[in-house]
Amino acid sequence: MSSGMLKSDALPNSESPYVRPSIMSENPQYHDTLERICIIGSGNWGSTISMIVGENAAGYEECENCVNMWVYEEQVDGRKLTDIINTDHENIKYLPGHKIPTNVVAVSDLCKAAKGATLLIFVLPHQFLPPLLAQIREVVHPSCRGVSLIKGLDFDEISSRPTLISESIASNFWPGFQCGVLMGANVAGEVANGELCESTLGSCFGEPLDEQTRRIFDAPTFRVQHVFDVAGAEVCGALKNVVALGAGFVDGLGLGGNTKAALIRVGLREMIRFCRLFFKGIKDDTFTQSCGMADLITTCYGGRNRKCAEAFARGQGSGESCQEQWTDIEAKLLNGQKMQGTLSAKEAYAALCSVDKLHDFPLIRTIHEIAFDGKPVKSIVDGISVERSGRSKL
């Protein structure tokens, strides 16, 4: 656990350093109650992050001990998944072999899970999110804030522009509600195993909540940096899954490290270009954080999107439609989890078409054409473009 005031360190009859009236009056996000945390989602990554958040909540004096985790109820080996988690303290379907802290409580009733929450952690496929938000809004603390761990983009059909999932979440609450993001090179299994990694918290909650939120996620083997560039961090988290599809195509063709390195280089440049095209306030430093280059690299060598794209490449020409092939691969390889790369590829492609900029993004265009239009997988190398000297579009 990272440094911070532990419950055992709290002095009797002393004012908590985390409850400062002067700051409370300046920052409407702040509250004078203990932090009540609710995790929305309990899949592979949700269960993994609950291990860290649960341990930190049990130790930090500004947090309630109990962390609720909303679970979509299902039967596993004849038992309710919530009962398994609360009795055996293990998510045997999505994170087998790893113990979840006893203070993390699985709750199948969404409103009960989120009641009075001051911090919501969203970690579920973003296509499942919209119908949940209205219910959550009615029961959380009036100073509640959110952190999204969802890697994807929304697409506004009216404006024909991409929108941040964190902004979509915030817009479903009330004026002033803020939602940050946690993005990084975080393969869930490696995090659960306690292997060292980094992550990036993008938030603008204000003092002292940015740091308090960072500490809730930070651990000795899960080192969290903070940036204010929420948009840059979030868009990187979405587009790296698109580039990972390309990496899977490269692997499926049996091409080597040189080709994948070239694809990653071009992919990073298109990610930067996309961020600057559609969003304001993008910072160069964001792309060298864990949410940027590091997450792109690890996703192109591991993770579900690369794995499924490799299977797609090896099976192209089977007679199935592209969508049928993706559906079958997801069902066979992901044990109930969902891909994000294919959805993000569609959204990024539509956004670029809407502003007539597809020609400036040859890699994203080629990945989409292979994934959905039946273009031969071997054409992935055509998307790895080399810009002429003096004509850089960054």
Short mmCIF file of C-alpha atoms in Angstrom, two decimals:
data_model
loop_
_atom_site.label_atom_id
_atom_site.label_comp_id
_atom_site.label_asym_id
_atom_site.label_seq_id
_atom_site.Cartn_x
_atom_site.Cartn_y
_atom_site.Cartn_z
CA MET A 1 0.00 0.00 0.00
CA SER A 2 1.23 3.48 -0.79
CA SER A 3 2.04 6.17 1.72
CA GLY A 4 -0.87 8.02 3.23
CA MET A 5 -2.61 8.31 6.56
CA LEU A 6 -3.65 4.87 7.74
CA LYS A 7 -6.60 4.22 10.00
CA SER A 8 -4.26 3.04 12.71
CA ASP A 9 -2.41 6.38 12.51
CA ALA A 10 -5.45 8.58 13.17
CA LEU A 11 -5.13 10.62 16.35
CA PRO A 12 -8.04 10.56 18.82
CA ASN A 13 -10.11 13.74 19.09
CA SER A 14 -8.15 15.36 16.25
CA GLU A 15 -9.51 16.81 13.07
CA SER A 16 -8.78 14.62 10.05
CA PRO A 17 -6.34 16.30 7.65
CA TYR A 18 -8.66 15.21 4.84
CA VAL A 19 -11.63 17.22 6.13
CA ARG A 20 -10.65 20.86 5.79
CA PRO A 21 -13.54 23.35 5.85
CA SER A 22 -11.64 25.97 3.83
CA ILE A 23 -11.11 23.52 0.99
CA MET A 24 -14.63 22.12 1.30
CA SER A 25 -16.09 25.57 0.72
CA GLU A 26 -13.88 26.12 -2.35
CA ASN A 27 -14.43 22.73 -3.97
CA PRO A 28 -18.03 21.52 -4.46
CA GLN A 29 -16.73 18.01 -5.20
CA TYR A 30 -15.42 17.73 -1.66
CA HIS A 31 -17.49 16.33 1.20
CA ASP A 32 -17.18 16.01 4.95
CA THR A 33 -18.06 12.32 5.12
CA LEU A 34 -15.86 9.27 4.81
CA GLU A 35 -15.18 8.19 1.25
CA ARG A 36 -17.77 5.58 0.23
CA ILE A 37 -16.56 3.68 -2.81
CA CYS A 38 -18.64 1.72 -5.28
CA ILE A 39 -17.18 -0.25 -8.19
CA ILE A 40 -19.59 -0.57 -11.12
CA GLY A 41 -18.58 -3.82 -12.81
CA SER A 42 -17.01 -7.09 -11.70
CA GLY A 43 -15.34 -8.64 -14.73
CA ASN A 44 -11.67 -9.43 -15.10
CA TRP A 45 -10.46 -5.84 -14.70
CA GLY A 46 -13.17 -4.82 -12.23
CA SER A 47 -12.32 -7.71 -9.91
CA THR A 48 -8.62 -6.94 -10.25
CA ILE A 49 -8.97 -3.27 -9.36
CA SER A 50 -11.16 -4.27 -6.40
CA MET A 51 -8.14 -6.05 -4.92
CA ILE A 52 -6.19 -2.78 -4.79
CA VAL A 53 -9.05 -0.44 -3.90
CA GLY A 54 -10.35 -2.81 -1.23
CA GLU A 55 -6.99 -3.06 0.48
CA ASN A 56 -6.47 0.70 0.38
CA ALA A 57 -9.98 1.48 1.67
CA ALA A 58 -9.39 -0.85 4.62
CA GLY A 59 -6.22 1.04 5.49
CA TYR A 60 -6.94 4.71 4.80
CA GLU A 61 -8.71 6.65 7.51
CA GLU A 62 -10.57 8.88 5.01
CA CYS A 63 -12.38 5.85 3.53
CA GLU A 64 -15.20 3.65 4.74
CA ASN A 65 -13.96 0.11 5.20
CA CYS A 66 -16.59 -1.51 2.98
CA VAL A 67 -16.30 -1.26 -0.81
CA ASN A 68 -19.41 -2.27 -2.75
CA MET A 69 -18.92 -3.94 -6.12
CA TRP A 70 -21.94 -4.14 -8.39
CA VAL A 71 -22.17 -7.58 -9.99
CA TYR A 72 -24.39 -8.54 -12.89
CA GLU A 73 -25.89 -11.66 -11.35
CA GLU A 74 -25.29 -14.97 -13.08
CA GLN A 75 -25.10 -18.62 -12.15
CA VAL A 76 -21.68 -20.27 -12.01
CA ASP A 77 -21.53 -23.99 -11.21
CA GLY A 78 -25.05 -23.79 -9.80
CA ARG A 79 -24.30 -20.86 -7.45
CA LYS A 80 -24.96 -17.14 -7.66
CA LEU A 81 -21.79 -15.25 -8.55
CA THR A 82 -22.42 -12.75 -5.74
CA ASP A 83 -22.61 -15.59 -3.22
CA ILE A 84 -19.35 -17.04 -4.50
CA ILE A 85 -17.54 -13.70 -4.23
CA ASN A 86 -18.93 -12.92 -0.77
CA THR A 87 -18.35 -16.43 0.61
CA ASP A 88 -15.18 -17.59 -1.15
CA HIS A 89 -13.79 -14.10 -1.83
CA GLU A 90 -12.91 -15.04 -5.38
CA ASN A 91 -14.46 -14.31 -8.76
CA ILE A 92 -14.04 -17.82 -10.10
CA LYS A 93 -15.42 -16.92 -13.54
CA TYR A 94 -13.53 -13.75 -14.41
CA LEU A 95 -10.51 -13.80 -12.09
CA PRO A 96 -9.95 -17.36 -10.87
CA GLY A 97 -7.11 -18.08 -8.50
CA HIS A 98 -6.99 -14.61 -6.91
CA LYS A 99 -8.48 -13.62 -3.58
CA ILE A 100 -10.58 -10.48 -3.32
CA PRO A 101 -10.36 -8.60 0.01
CA THR A 102 -13.07 -9.52 2.49
CA ASN A 103 -14.20 -5.87 2.74
CA VAL A 104 -15.20 -5.90 -0.96
CA VAL A 105 -18.88 -6.84 -1.01
CA ALA A 106 -20.57 -8.11 -4.17
CA VAL A 107 -24.05 -6.58 -4.60
CA SER A 108 -26.43 -7.47 -7.44
CA ASP A 109 -28.88 -4.63 -6.74
CA LEU A 110 -27.43 -1.57 -8.49
CA CYS A 111 -29.18 1.01 -6.33
CA LYS A 112 -28.12 -0.68 -3.10
CA ALA A 113 -24.54 -0.94 -4.33
CA ALA A 114 -24.30 2.75 -5.25
CA LYS A 115 -26.35 4.23 -2.39
CA GLY A 116 -24.52 7.14 -0.77
CA ALA A 117 -21.38 6.60 -2.84
CA THR A 118 -18.92 9.50 -2.99
CA LEU A 119 -16.66 7.78 -5.53
CA LEU A 120 -17.92 5.66 -8.42
CA ILE A 121 -15.44 3.49 -10.31
CA PHE A 122 -16.83 2.50 -13.72
CA VAL A 123 -15.28 -0.66 -15.13
CA LEU A 124 -17.54 -2.51 -17.57
CA PRO A 125 -18.00 -2.59 -21.36
CA HIS A 126 -19.26 0.86 -22.29
CA GLN A 127 -22.13 -0.47 -24.40
CA PHE A 128 -23.72 -1.68 -21.15
CA LEU A 129 -23.38 1.63 -19.33
CA PRO A 130 -26.20 3.97 -20.53
CA PRO A 131 -29.19 2.22 -18.92
CA LEU A 132 -27.43 2.10 -15.55
CA LEU A 133 -26.64 5.79 -15.07
CA ALA A 134 -30.15 7.09 -14.35
CA GLN A 135 -30.55 4.58 -11.53
CA ILE A 136 -27.15 5.42 -10.05
CA ARG A 137 -27.77 9.18 -10.18
CA GLU A 138 -30.78 8.91 -7.87
CA VAL A 139 -28.96 7.27 -4.97
CA VAL A 140 -25.38 8.56 -4.79
CA HIS A 141 -24.01 11.27 -2.48
CA PRO A 142 -24.65 14.84 -3.76
CA SER A 143 -20.88 15.44 -3.92
CA CYS A 144 -20.18 12.20 -5.77
CA ARG A 145 -17.51 12.02 -8.47
CA GLY A 146 -16.49 9.25 -10.86
CA VAL A 147 -13.46 7.57 -12.38
CA SER A 148 -13.87 5.62 -15.59
CA LEU A 149 -11.65 2.64 -16.37
CA ILE A 150 -13.60 2.04 -19.59
CA LYS A 151 -11.48 2.07 -22.74
CA GLY A 152 -13.54 3.26 -25.67
CA LEU A 153 -15.24 6.25 -27.28
CA ASP A 154 -18.81 7.39 -27.73
CA PHE A 155 -20.04 8.88 -30.99
CA ASP A 156 -22.52 11.73 -31.13
CA GLU A 157 -24.67 11.05 -34.18
CA ILE A 158 -26.05 14.59 -34.18
CA SER A 159 -22.69 16.39 -34.23
CA SER A 160 -20.93 13.48 -35.98
CA ARG A 161 -18.02 13.78 -33.58
CA PRO A 162 -16.45 11.46 -31.02
CA THR A 163 -17.21 12.14 -27.37
CA LEU A 164 -15.44 11.01 -24.24
CA ILE A 165 -17.12 8.28 -22.21
CA SER A 166 -16.19 10.24 -19.07
CA GLU A 167 -18.15 13.22 -20.45
CA SER A 168 -21.09 10.99 -21.36
CA ILE A 169 -21.11 9.69 -17.79
CA ALA A 170 -20.95 13.20 -16.31
CA SER A 171 -23.74 14.48 -18.56
CA ASN A 172 -26.08 11.86 -17.11
CA PHE A 173 -25.67 13.20 -13.58
CA TRP A 174 -25.93 16.91 -12.70
CA PRO A 175 -24.11 20.16 -13.53
CA GLY A 176 -20.73 20.10 -11.81
CA PHE A 177 -20.42 16.30 -11.64
CA GLN A 178 -16.93 15.34 -12.72
CA CYS A 179 -15.60 12.06 -14.04
CA GLY A 180 -11.90 11.32 -14.40
CA VAL A 181 -10.21 8.31 -15.98
CA LEU A 182 -7.65 5.67 -15.02
CA MET A 183 -5.75 4.38 -18.04
CA GLY A 184 -2.45 2.57 -18.49
CA ALA A 185 -0.45 -0.49 -19.39
CA ASN A 186 -2.52 -2.68 -17.09
CA VAL A 187 -3.07 -6.25 -18.25
CA ALA A 188 -5.42 -7.47 -15.52
CA GLY A 189 -3.81 -10.85 -14.91
CA GLU A 190 -0.39 -9.30 -14.39
CA VAL A 191 -1.80 -6.68 -12.01
CA ALA A 192 -3.60 -9.40 -10.03
CA ASN A 193 -0.34 -11.35 -9.83
CA GLY A 194 1.33 -8.36 -8.19
CA GLU A 195 3.70 -7.69 -11.10
CA LEU A 196 4.97 -4.11 -11.23
CA CYS A 197 3.07 -1.75 -13.52
CA GLU A 198 2.09 1.88 -13.81
CA SER A 199 -1.19 3.65 -14.50
CA THR A 200 -2.31 7.20 -15.19
CA LEU A 201 -5.11 9.03 -13.38
CA GLY A 202 -6.52 11.86 -15.46
CA SER A 203 -8.71 14.13 -13.36
CA CYS A 204 -9.53 17.75 -12.49
CA PHE A 205 -11.32 17.22 -9.18
CA GLY A 206 -9.33 19.97 -7.45
CA GLU A 207 -7.45 19.98 -4.17
CA PRO A 208 -7.26 17.67 -2.30
CA LEU A 209 -9.38 15.17 -4.23
CA ASP A 210 -7.00 14.60 -7.13
CA GLU A 211 -4.36 13.30 -4.74
CA GLN A 212 -6.85 11.50 -2.51
CA THR A 213 -8.26 9.70 -5.56
CA ARG A 214 -4.77 8.82 -6.80
CA ARG A 215 -3.91 7.24 -3.44
CA ILE A 216 -7.06 5.09 -3.51
CA PHE A 217 -5.68 3.36 -6.63
CA ASP A 218 -1.96 3.53 -5.87
CA ALA A 219 -0.06 0.54 -4.51
CA PRO A 220 3.60 -0.57 -4.36
CA THR A 221 3.19 -2.67 -7.51
CA PHE A 222 0.51 -0.45 -9.12
CA ARG A 223 2.09 2.97 -9.33
CA VAL A 224 -0.29 5.74 -10.31
CA GLN A 225 0.74 9.08 -11.83
CA HIS A 226 -1.66 12.02 -12.07
CA VAL A 227 -2.28 14.26 -15.09
CA PHE A 228 -4.90 16.93 -15.77
CA ASP A 229 -5.27 15.92 -19.43
CA VAL A 230 -8.39 13.75 -19.10
CA ALA A 231 -9.15 13.79 -22.84
CA GLY A 232 -5.65 12.76 -23.90
CA ALA A 233 -5.49 9.93 -21.40
CA GLU A 234 -8.94 8.63 -22.31
CA VAL A 235 -8.57 8.77 -26.10
CA CYS A 236 -5.24 6.94 -25.85
CA GLY A 237 -7.03 4.22 -23.90
CA ALA A 238 -9.56 3.81 -26.71
CA LEU A 239 -7.35 4.03 -29.78
CA LYS A 240 -4.63 1.72 -28.53
CA ASN A 241 -7.19 -1.11 -28.83
CA VAL A 242 -7.65 -0.22 -32.49
CA VAL A 243 -3.90 -0.36 -33.10
CA ALA A 244 -3.81 -3.67 -31.20
CA LEU A 245 -6.11 -5.16 -33.85
CA GLY A 246 -3.44 -4.28 -36.38
CA ALA A 247 -0.81 -5.92 -34.18
CA GLY A 248 -2.92 -9.06 -34.08
CA PHE A 249 -3.17 -9.05 -37.86
CA VAL A 250 0.64 -8.79 -38.03
CA ASP A 251 0.98 -11.76 -35.68
CA GLY A 252 -1.59 -13.76 -37.62
CA LEU A 253 0.47 -13.27 -40.77
CA GLY A 254 3.56 -14.53 -38.97
CA LEU A 255 5.44 -11.26 -39.43
CA GLY A 256 8.13 -10.33 -36.94
CA GLY A 257 9.08 -7.69 -34.41
CA ASN A 258 10.30 -5.18 -36.98
CA THR A 259 6.88 -5.03 -38.63
CA LYS A 260 5.08 -4.74 -35.31
CA ALA A 261 7.45 -1.98 -34.16
CA ALA A 262 6.69 -0.03 -37.34
CA LEU A 263 2.97 -0.51 -36.80
CA ILE A 264 3.24 0.71 -33.19
CA ARG A 265 5.18 3.81 -34.29
CA VAL A 266 2.61 4.73 -36.93
CA GLY A 267 -0.22 3.87 -34.54
CA LEU A 268 1.12 6.21 -31.86
CA ARG A 269 1.39 9.07 -34.34
CA GLU A 270 -2.19 8.53 -35.51
CA MET A 271 -3.38 8.44 -31.90
CA ILE A 272 -1.71 11.80 -31.25
CA ARG A 273 -3.12 13.26 -34.47
CA PHE A 274 -6.66 12.02 -33.62
CA CYS A 275 -6.50 13.53 -30.13
CA ARG A 276 -5.46 16.93 -31.47
CA LEU A 277 -8.04 16.84 -34.26
CA PHE A 278 -11.06 16.33 -32.03
CA PHE A 279 -10.17 17.51 -28.52
CA LYS A 280 -8.75 20.66 -26.94
CA GLY A 281 -6.10 20.95 -24.25
CA ILE A 282 -4.13 17.87 -25.29
CA LYS A 283 -0.68 17.77 -23.66
CA ASP A 284 2.40 16.24 -25.29
CA ASP A 285 3.48 14.74 -21.97
CA THR A 286 0.37 12.56 -21.86
CA PHE A 287 1.67 10.35 -24.67
CA THR A 288 4.79 9.38 -22.71
CA GLN A 289 2.77 8.42 -19.65
CA SER A 290 1.56 4.88 -18.96
CA CYS A 291 -1.77 5.75 -20.61
CA GLY A 292 0.00 6.53 -23.87
CA MET A 293 3.05 4.77 -25.24
CA ALA A 294 3.30 2.16 -22.48
CA ASP A 295 -0.32 1.03 -22.82
CA LEU A 296 0.01 0.90 -26.59
CA ILE A 297 3.08 -1.33 -26.40
CA THR A 298 1.68 -3.80 -23.87
CA THR A 299 -1.66 -4.03 -25.68
CA CYS A 300 0.08 -4.80 -28.97
CA TYR A 301 1.95 -7.69 -27.36
CA GLY A 302 -0.77 -9.00 -25.03
CA GLY A 303 -4.42 -8.46 -24.22
CA ARG A 304 -7.69 -9.64 -25.67
CA ASN A 305 -7.87 -7.39 -28.74
CA ARG A 306 -4.52 -8.51 -30.14
CA LYS A 307 -5.36 -12.14 -29.33
CA CYS A 308 -8.72 -12.02 -31.11
CA ALA A 309 -7.31 -10.16 -34.11
CA GLU A 310 -4.64 -12.83 -34.55
CA ALA A 311 -7.38 -15.48 -34.58
CA PHE A 312 -9.34 -13.38 -37.11
CA ALA A 313 -6.29 -13.18 -39.38
CA ARG A 314 -5.71 -16.92 -39.27
CA GLY A 315 -9.36 -17.65 -40.02
CA GLN A 316 -10.00 -15.10 -42.77
CA GLY A 317 -11.52 -16.80 -45.79
CA SER A 318 -13.55 -19.27 -43.73
CA GLY A 319 -16.75 -18.21 -45.48
CA GLU A 320 -18.23 -16.36 -42.50
CA SER A 321 -18.95 -12.65 -42.66
CA CYS A 322 -16.53 -10.41 -40.78
CA GLN A 323 -19.08 -9.75 -38.02
CA GLU A 324 -19.89 -13.44 -37.66
CA GLN A 325 -16.22 -14.22 -37.39
CA TRP A 326 -15.66 -11.61 -34.66
CA THR A 327 -18.70 -12.87 -32.73
CA ASP A 328 -17.47 -16.48 -32.85
CA ILE A 329 -13.93 -15.52 -31.83
CA GLU A 330 -15.17 -13.46 -28.89
CA ALA A 331 -17.36 -16.32 -27.67
CA LYS A 332 -14.58 -18.90 -27.98
CA LEU A 333 -11.66 -16.94 -26.56
CA LEU A 334 -12.95 -14.43 -24.01
CA ASN A 335 -15.05 -16.41 -21.52
CA GLY A 336 -17.88 -13.89 -21.47
CA GLN A 337 -15.69 -10.79 -21.76
CA LYS A 338 -16.13 -8.28 -24.57
CA MET A 339 -13.74 -6.83 -27.12
CA GLN A 340 -13.41 -3.06 -27.23
CA GLY A 341 -11.11 -2.70 -30.23
CA THR A 342 -13.69 -3.53 -32.90
CA LEU A 343 -16.24 -1.09 -31.49
CA SER A 344 -13.61 1.64 -31.10
CA ALA A 345 -12.44 1.01 -34.68
CA LYS A 346 -15.97 1.63 -35.96
CA GLU A 347 -16.32 4.79 -33.89
CA ALA A 348 -12.92 6.21 -34.89
CA TYR A 349 -13.59 5.45 -38.57
CA ALA A 350 -17.00 7.15 -38.45
CA ALA A 351 -15.53 10.20 -36.72
CA LEU A 352 -12.81 10.60 -39.34
CA CYS A 353 -15.29 10.16 -42.17
CA SER A 354 -17.49 12.88 -40.66
CA VAL A 355 -14.70 15.46 -41.01
CA ASP A 356 -13.28 14.06 -44.26
CA LYS A 357 -9.92 13.25 -42.67
CA LEU A 358 -9.71 9.52 -43.29
CA HIS A 359 -6.87 10.01 -45.78
CA ASP A 360 -4.67 11.33 -42.94
CA PHE A 361 -5.09 8.09 -40.96
CA PRO A 362 -4.04 5.23 -43.26
CA LEU A 363 -3.49 2.74 -40.44
CA ILE A 364 -6.88 3.23 -38.78
CA ARG A 365 -8.52 3.13 -42.23
CA THR A 366 -6.75 -0.12 -43.19
CA ILE A 367 -7.54 -1.81 -39.87
CA HIS A 368 -11.22 -0.96 -40.31
CA GLU A 369 -11.28 -2.21 -43.90
CA ILE A 370 -9.72 -5.54 -42.89
CA ALA A 371 -11.95 -5.95 -39.84
CA PHE A 372 -15.28 -5.09 -41.45
CA ASP A 373 -14.99 -4.81 -45.24
CA GLY A 374 -13.23 -8.09 -45.99
CA LYS A 375 -9.98 -6.53 -47.17
CA PRO A 376 -7.14 -9.12 -47.12
CA VAL A 377 -5.22 -9.22 -43.85
CA LYS A 378 -1.92 -8.95 -45.71
CA SER A 379 -2.86 -5.38 -46.65
CA ILE A 380 -2.11 -4.31 -43.07
CA VAL A 381 1.41 -3.45 -44.25
CA ASP A 382 -0.11 -0.85 -46.61
CA GLY A 383 -1.41 1.04 -43.59
CA ILE A 384 2.07 1.37 -42.11
CA SER A 385 2.86 4.56 -43.97
CA VAL A 386 6.08 6.56 -44.03
CA GLU A 387 5.60 10.32 -44.25
CA ARG A 388 7.79 12.31 -46.59
CA SER A 389 10.41 14.58 -45.06
CA GLY A 390 8.94 17.93 -44.10
CA ARG A 391 5.34 16.75 -44.41
CA SER A 392 4.67 15.55 -40.88
CA LYS A 393 1.05 16.08 -39.89
CA LEU A 394 1.68 16.08 -36.13
#
